[in-house]
Coordinates of C-alpha atoms in Angstrom, one line a residue:
M867 CA 93.7 93.0 81.1
Y868 CA 95.9 95.8 82.3
A869 CA 94.2 98.4 84.4
E870 CA 95.7 101.9 83.7
T871 CA 95.6 104.8 86.2
D872 CA 92.5 106.5 84.7
F873 CA 90.5 103.3 85.2
L874 CA 91.5 103.0 88.9
L875 CA 90.9 106.8 89.4
A876 CA 87.4 106.4 88.0
L877 CA 86.7 103.7 90.5
I878 CA 88.2 105.5 93.5
K879 CA 86.9 109.0 92.9
D880 CA 83.2 109.7 93.7
D881 CA 82.8 112.3 91.0
D882 CA 84.8 110.9 88.1
W883 CA 83.1 111.2 84.7
L884 CA 84.2 107.7 83.8
G885 CA 83.0 106.2 87.0
D886 CA 80.0 104.4 85.6
A887 CA 81.9 102.9 82.7
A888 CA 84.8 101.8 85.1
E889 CA 82.3 100.2 87.5
T890 CA 80.7 98.2 84.6
V891 CA 84.1 97.0 83.4
Y892 CA 85.1 96.2 87.0
R893 CA 81.9 94.3 87.7
D894 CA 82.1 92.3 84.4
R895 CA 85.9 91.6 84.3
R896 CA 87.2 91.9 87.8
D897 CA 89.0 88.6 87.7
E898 CA 90.9 89.6 84.5
L899 CA 92.2 92.9 85.7
W900 CA 95.8 93.6 87.0
T901 CA 98.1 96.6 87.1
S902 CA 101.7 97.4 88.0
Q903 CA 103.5 99.3 90.7
L904 CA 103.9 102.1 88.1
T905 CA 100.2 102.7 88.2
L906 CA 100.4 102.9 92.0
I907 CA 103.2 105.5 91.7
E908 CA 101.1 107.5 89.3
L909 CA 98.1 107.3 91.7
L910 CA 100.4 108.5 94.5
L911 CA 101.4 111.5 92.4
V912 CA 97.8 112.3 91.4
A913 CA 96.5 112.0 95.0
Y914 CA 99.3 114.2 96.2
R915 CA 98.6 116.8 93.5
E916 CA 94.8 116.7 94.4
D917 CA 95.5 116.9 98.1
R918 CA 93.9 113.5 98.7
D919 CA 94.9 110.9 101.3
T920 CA 97.8 109.3 99.4
E921 CA 98.0 106.3 101.7
R922 CA 94.3 105.6 101.3
V923 CA 94.3 106.0 97.5
V924 CA 97.3 103.7 97.0
T925 CA 96.0 101.1 99.4
N926 CA 92.5 101.1 98.0
A927 CA 93.8 100.8 94.4
A928 CA 96.0 97.8 95.5
T929 CA 93.0 96.0 96.9
L930 CA 90.9 96.5 93.7
V931 CA 93.1 94.7 91.3
E932 CA 96.1 92.4 91.4
V933 CA 99.3 94.5 91.4
R934 CA 102.4 93.0 89.8
G935 CA 105.5 94.6 91.3
D936 CA 106.5 96.0 94.6
V937 CA 103.3 97.2 96.3
D938 CA 104.9 97.6 99.7
T939 CA 107.4 100.3 98.6
V940 CA 104.6 102.5 97.1
V941 CA 102.4 102.0 100.2
A942 CA 105.3 102.8 102.5
A943 CA 106.1 105.9 100.4
A944 CA 102.5 107.0 100.6
T945 CA 102.7 106.7 104.4
Y946 CA 105.7 109.1 104.5
V947 CA 103.8 111.5 102.3
E948 CA 100.9 111.5 104.8
D949 CA 102.7 111.3 108.1
H950 CA 105.9 113.3 107.4
G951 CA 104.9 115.7 104.6
F952 CA 107.3 114.2 102.0
T953 CA 106.8 114.7 98.3
P954 CA 106.0 111.5 96.5
F955 CA 109.4 111.1 95.0
D956 CA 111.3 112.0 98.1
A957 CA 109.3 109.4 99.9
L958 CA 110.0 106.8 97.2
H959 CA 113.7 107.6 97.4
L960 CA 113.6 107.2 101.2
V961 CA 111.9 103.8 101.1
E962 CA 114.2 102.6 98.3
S963 CA 117.3 103.6 100.2
H964 CA 116.6 100.8 102.7
G965 CA 118.2 102.8 105.5
D966 CA 121.4 103.6 103.7
T967 CA 122.7 107.2 103.9
I968 CA 121.0 109.5 101.3
V969 CA 123.3 111.9 99.4
S970 CA 121.1 115.0 98.9
S971 CA 120.8 118.7 99.6
D972 CA 117.2 118.2 100.5
D973 CA 116.6 118.6 104.2
T974 CA 113.4 116.7 104.0
Y975 CA 115.3 113.6 105.1
E976 CA 116.6 115.3 108.3
G977 CA 115.6 113.5 111.4
V978 CA 114.2 110.6 109.4
T979 CA 117.4 109.0 108.0
S980 CA 121.1 109.5 107.7
R981 CA 121.9 112.1 105.0
L982 CA 125.1 113.4 103.5
D983 CA 124.3 117.0 102.8
L984 CA 125.7 118.2 99.5
K985 CA 125.6 121.8 100.7
T986 CA 128.3 121.0 103.4
V987 CA 130.6 118.7 101.5
D988 CA 133.2 121.5 100.8
E989 CA 133.2 122.3 104.5
Q990 CA 134.4 118.8 105.5

């Protein structure tokens, strides 16, 4: 049974209006539940938007149900959001670049990885 983002949010948040229903489903069907890395990415975005600890939200969700897909990438991205102030997608791009130079005008990557700055290409 595929666990969508709102289900996991209802389990994680203390004050979610679907919390009781989610807890009942989790208690009764825990062994049937799974989700994908896409759900973790959506949770990363929601946590960022709501100014929650992104790393904690993603890690907690990944421990609640089986995640099919690349959990480590999303957890690593959440760490960059928390520790370096990245936006969720900039953090995901950084992790997915696997240390390769990033072509971008975004100075967020400065001091963290090699970057080819689009703003200075004409100057070279």
